[in-house]
CSV table of C-alpha atoms in Angstrom, one decimal:
chain,number,residue,atom,x,y,z
A,1,MET,CA,-21.7,2.7,-15.0
A,2,ARG,CA,-19.3,0.9,-12.8
A,3,ARG,CA,-18.0,-1.2,-15.7
A,4,ALA,CA,-17.3,2.0,-17.7
A,5,THR,CA,-15.5,3.5,-14.8
A,6,ASP,CA,-13.4,0.4,-14.2
A,7,LEU,CA,-12.6,0.1,-17.9
A,8,THR,CA,-11.5,3.7,-18.1
A,9,GLN,CA,-9.5,3.4,-15.0
A,10,ARG,CA,-7.7,0.4,-16.4
A,11,ILE,CA,-6.7,2.4,-19.5
A,12,VAL,CA,-5.5,5.2,-17.3
A,13,ASP,CA,-3.6,2.7,-15.1
A,14,ILE,CA,-1.7,1.3,-18.1
A,15,CYS,CA,-0.8,4.7,-19.6
A,16,VAL,CA,0.4,6.2,-16.3
A,17,ALA,CA,2.3,3.1,-15.1
A,18,PHE,CA,4.1,2.7,-18.4
A,19,THR,CA,5.0,6.4,-18.4
A,20,VAL,CA,6.2,6.4,-14.8
A,21,LEU,CA,8.3,3.3,-15.3
A,22,ALA,CA,9.9,4.7,-18.5
A,23,ALA,CA,10.4,8.3,-17.3
A,24,LEU,CA,11.7,7.4,-13.8
A,25,SER,CA,13.8,4.5,-14.7
A,26,PRO,CA,17.0,6.5,-13.9
A,27,VAL,CA,15.6,7.4,-10.5
A,28,MET,CA,14.8,3.7,-9.8
A,29,LEU,CA,18.3,2.7,-10.8
A,30,VAL,CA,19.8,5.2,-8.3
A,31,VAL,CA,17.4,4.0,-5.6
A,32,ALA,CA,18.3,0.4,-6.4
A,33,VAL,CA,22.0,1.1,-6.0
A,34,LEU,CA,21.5,2.9,-2.7
A,35,VAL,CA,19.2,0.1,-1.3
A,36,ARG,CA,21.9,-2.5,-2.2
A,37,ALA,CA,24.6,-0.4,-0.5
A,38,LYS,CA,22.7,0.5,2.6
A,39,LEU,CA,20.3,-2.4,3.2
A,40,GLY,CA,21.9,-5.3,1.2
A,41,SER,CA,20.1,-7.7,-1.0
A,42,PRO,CA,17.6,-8.5,-2.2
A,43,ILE,CA,16.9,-5.0,-3.5
A,44,LEU,CA,13.2,-5.6,-4.0
A,45,PHE,CA,10.7,-6.6,-1.4
A,46,ARG,CA,8.3,-9.3,-2.7
A,47,GLN,CA,5.3,-10.6,-0.8
A,48,PRO,CA,2.0,-12.3,-1.6
A,49,ARG,CA,-0.9,-9.9,-1.2
A,50,PRO,CA,-4.6,-10.3,-1.8
A,51,GLY,CA,-5.8,-8.6,-5.0
A,52,ARG,CA,-9.3,-8.3,-6.4
A,53,TYR,CA,-11.7,-10.9,-4.9
A,54,GLY,CA,-8.9,-11.8,-2.5
A,55,LEU,CA,-6.9,-13.6,-5.2
A,56,PRO,CA,-3.1,-13.5,-4.4
A,57,PHE,CA,-0.5,-11.7,-6.4
A,58,THR,CA,3.2,-10.8,-5.6
A,59,LEU,CA,3.6,-7.2,-4.5
A,60,VAL,CA,6.9,-5.6,-5.5
A,61,LYS,CA,8.5,-2.6,-3.7
A,62,PHE,CA,11.9,-1.4,-2.9
A,63,ARG,CA,13.2,-2.9,0.3
A,64,THR,CA,13.1,-0.5,3.3
A,65,MET,CA,14.2,-2.7,6.2
A,66,LEU,CA,17.2,-4.7,7.3
A,67,ASP,CA,17.0,-8.5,7.6
A,68,VAL,CA,15.7,-10.1,10.8
A,69,ASP,CA,18.8,-10.9,12.9
A,70,PRO,CA,18.1,-11.7,16.6
A,71,GLN,CA,21.9,-11.7,17.3
A,72,ARG,CA,22.1,-8.0,16.3
A,73,GLY,CA,18.8,-7.2,18.0
A,74,LEU,CA,17.0,-6.8,14.7
A,75,VAL,CA,13.6,-8.4,15.4
A,76,THR,CA,10.7,-6.0,15.2
A,77,ASP,CA,9.9,-3.5,12.5
A,78,ASP,CA,11.2,-0.7,14.7
A,79,ASP,CA,14.5,-2.5,15.1
A,80,ARG,CA,14.9,-3.1,11.4
A,81,MET,CA,13.9,0.3,10.1
A,82,THR,CA,16.7,2.6,9.2
A,83,SER,CA,16.8,6.3,8.5
A,84,PHE,CA,17.3,5.5,4.9
A,85,GLY,CA,14.3,3.2,4.9
A,86,ARG,CA,12.2,5.9,6.5
A,87,LEU,CA,13.2,8.3,3.8
A,88,LEU,CA,12.1,5.9,1.1
A,89,ARG,CA,8.8,5.4,2.8
A,90,SER,CA,8.1,9.1,3.5
A,91,THR,CA,8.8,10.1,-0.1
A,92,SER,CA,7.0,7.0,-1.5
A,93,LEU,CA,10.1,6.2,-3.5
A,94,ASP,CA,9.8,2.6,-2.3
A,95,GLU,CA,6.5,2.4,-4.2
A,96,LEU,CA,8.0,3.0,-7.7
A,97,PRO,CA,8.4,-0.7,-8.6
A,98,THR,CA,4.7,-1.2,-7.7
A,99,MET,CA,4.0,0.4,-11.0
A,100,TRP,CA,4.9,-2.9,-12.5
A,101,ASN,CA,2.0,-4.4,-10.5
A,102,VAL,CA,-0.3,-1.7,-11.9
A,103,LEU,CA,0.9,-2.4,-15.5
A,104,CYS,CA,0.3,-6.1,-15.1
A,105,GLY,CA,-3.3,-5.5,-13.8
A,106,HIS,CA,-2.6,-6.8,-10.3
A,107,MET,CA,-3.3,-3.3,-8.9
A,108,SER,CA,-4.7,0.1,-9.9
A,109,LEU,CA,-3.4,3.6,-9.3
A,110,VAL,CA,-6.3,4.2,-6.9
A,111,GLY,CA,-8.0,1.6,-4.6
A,112,PRO,CA,-7.8,0.1,-1.2
A,113,ARG,CA,-4.2,-0.7,-0.2
A,114,PRO,CA,-3.3,-4.4,-0.4
A,115,MET,CA,-2.9,-5.8,3.1
A,116,LEU,CA,-1.6,-9.2,4.2
A,117,MET,CA,-3.0,-12.5,3.1
A,118,ARG,CA,-3.6,-13.6,6.7
A,119,TYR,CA,-6.0,-10.6,7.2
A,120,LEU,CA,-8.5,-12.1,4.8
A,121,ASP,CA,-10.3,-14.2,7.5
A,122,ARG,CA,-10.2,-11.4,10.0
A,123,TYR,CA,-12.4,-8.9,8.1
A,124,THR,CA,-16.1,-8.4,8.9
A,125,PRO,CA,-18.3,-9.1,5.9
A,126,GLU,CA,-18.6,-5.3,5.4
A,127,GLN,CA,-14.8,-4.8,5.6
A,128,ALA,CA,-14.2,-7.7,3.1
A,129,ARG,CA,-16.1,-5.7,0.4
A,130,ARG,CA,-12.8,-3.7,0.0
A,131,HIS,CA,-11.7,-6.6,-2.2
A,132,LEU,CA,-14.4,-6.0,-4.8
A,133,VAL,CA,-12.0,-3.8,-6.7
A,134,ARG,CA,-8.3,-3.9,-7.5
A,135,PRO,CA,-6.1,-2.7,-4.7
A,136,GLY,CA,-4.4,0.6,-5.2
A,137,VAL,CA,-1.1,2.4,-4.9
A,138,THR,CA,-3.0,5.1,-3.2
A,139,GLY,CA,-6.6,5.4,-2.0
A,140,LEU,CA,-9.2,7.3,0.0
A,141,ALA,CA,-7.6,6.2,3.3
A,142,GLN,CA,-4.2,7.3,2.2
A,143,VAL,CA,-5.3,10.9,1.7
A,144,HIS,CA,-7.3,11.0,4.9
A,145,GLY,CA,-4.7,10.1,7.4
A,146,ARG,CA,-2.8,7.1,6.0
A,147,ASN,CA,-1.3,5.1,8.9
A,148,ALA,CA,-2.4,7.6,11.5
A,149,LEU,CA,-5.9,6.1,11.1
A,150,SER,CA,-7.2,3.1,13.0
A,151,TRP,CA,-7.8,-0.1,11.0
A,152,GLU,CA,-11.5,0.3,11.2
A,153,GLU,CA,-11.3,3.9,9.9
A,154,LYS,CA,-9.2,2.7,7.0
A,155,PHE,CA,-11.5,-0.1,6.1
A,156,ALA,CA,-14.6,2.1,6.3
A,157,LEU,CA,-12.9,4.5,3.8
A,158,ASP,CA,-12.0,1.6,1.6
A,159,VAL,CA,-15.6,0.4,1.4
A,160,LEU,CA,-16.8,4.0,0.9
A,161,TYR,CA,-14.4,4.2,-2.1
A,162,VAL,CA,-15.8,0.9,-3.5
A,163,ASP,CA,-19.3,2.2,-3.4
A,164,HIS,CA,-18.6,5.7,-4.8
A,165,ARG,CA,-15.6,5.2,-7.1
A,166,SER,CA,-15.5,7.3,-10.2
A,167,ILE,CA,-12.9,8.8,-12.5
A,168,VAL,CA,-13.4,12.2,-10.9
A,169,LEU,CA,-12.9,10.8,-7.4
A,170,ASN,CA,-9.8,9.0,-8.6
A,171,ALA,CA,-8.4,12.2,-10.0
A,172,ARG,CA,-9.1,14.0,-6.7
A,173,ILE,CA,-7.4,11.2,-4.7
A,174,CYS,CA,-4.3,11.3,-7.0
A,175,ALA,CA,-4.0,15.1,-6.6
A,176,ALA,CA,-4.4,14.9,-2.8
A,177,THR,CA,-1.8,12.1,-2.7
A,178,LEU,CA,0.8,14.5,-4.0
A,179,GLY,CA,0.1,16.8,-1.1
A,180,THR,CA,0.2,14.0,1.4
A,181,VAL,CA,3.6,12.8,0.1
A,182,LEU,CA,5.1,16.3,0.0
A,183,ARG,CA,3.9,16.9,3.6
A,184,ARG,CA,5.0,13.3,4.6
A,185,GLU,CA,1.9,12.8,6.7
A,186,GLY,CA,0.7,9.6,8.3
A,187,ILE,CA,3.8,7.6,7.4
A,188,SER,CA,3.4,5.3,10.5
A,189,ALA,CA,1.1,4.8,13.3
A,190,GLU,CA,2.0,6.6,16.6
A,191,GLY,CA,4.7,4.8,18.5
A,192,THR,CA,5.5,2.3,15.7
A,193,ALA,CA,7.7,2.2,12.6
A,194,THR,CA,4.8,1.0,10.4
A,195,MET,CA,1.4,-0.1,11.6
A,196,PRO,CA,0.3,-2.6,14.3
A,197,GLU,CA,-1.0,-5.9,13.0
A,198,PHE,CA,-4.7,-6.1,12.3
A,199,MET,CA,-6.1,-8.8,14.6
A,200,GLY,CA,-9.8,-8.4,13.7
A,201,SER,CA,-12.3,-5.7,14.5
A,202,ASN,CA,-13.2,-7.0,17.9
A,203,GLN,CA,-9.6,-7.1,19.0
A,204,ASP,CA,-8.8,-3.8,17.3
A,205,ARG,CA,-11.6,-1.9,18.8
A,206,PRO,CA,-10.5,-0.1,22.1
A,207,SER,CA,-12.3,-1.2,25.2
A,208,HIS,CA,-14.6,1.3,27.0
A,209,ALA,CA,-15.0,-0.9,30.1
């Protein structure tokens, strides 16, 4: 059953990614020109991320931050994020090049979001199960709070998706994603431009002492 679901999802991924890349190429061109004018080069953000089974691939997105420049006070994500970058993130326009990752099979339309490579040895065994499927452009955590959730809440939803994934669930997540993007909900964690670094569940869990 899982194999049939994964095969069907791969076919859907290829069809949708190809269609989006072809249909929205004019939009991507405009965004690329604006990124170059407002943020400089490179236009694309590229970074190694863990894919299925933790194997690395290069994630591709539109750039949303200025370069690190201590002399100009551009050090943290908060410093480097501009209003234009926030607009790209809130509308998910920065994610359009990620469809190339989907087309190549590095990612799926739906699945746990690909995190940083250095997080791999910080997961609990249960949390690490999120890597049993391809990472997704959107996922269960993204339609249930996005970056407003704690790391542990996100990972719990990721594992829940792994255990209960189906074509119907994927369709529901994609439909809910449209509403989340339109409402621009959960773009960043409270008090930060993005999300605090995941240091492991013990460190991430708030103290009740």
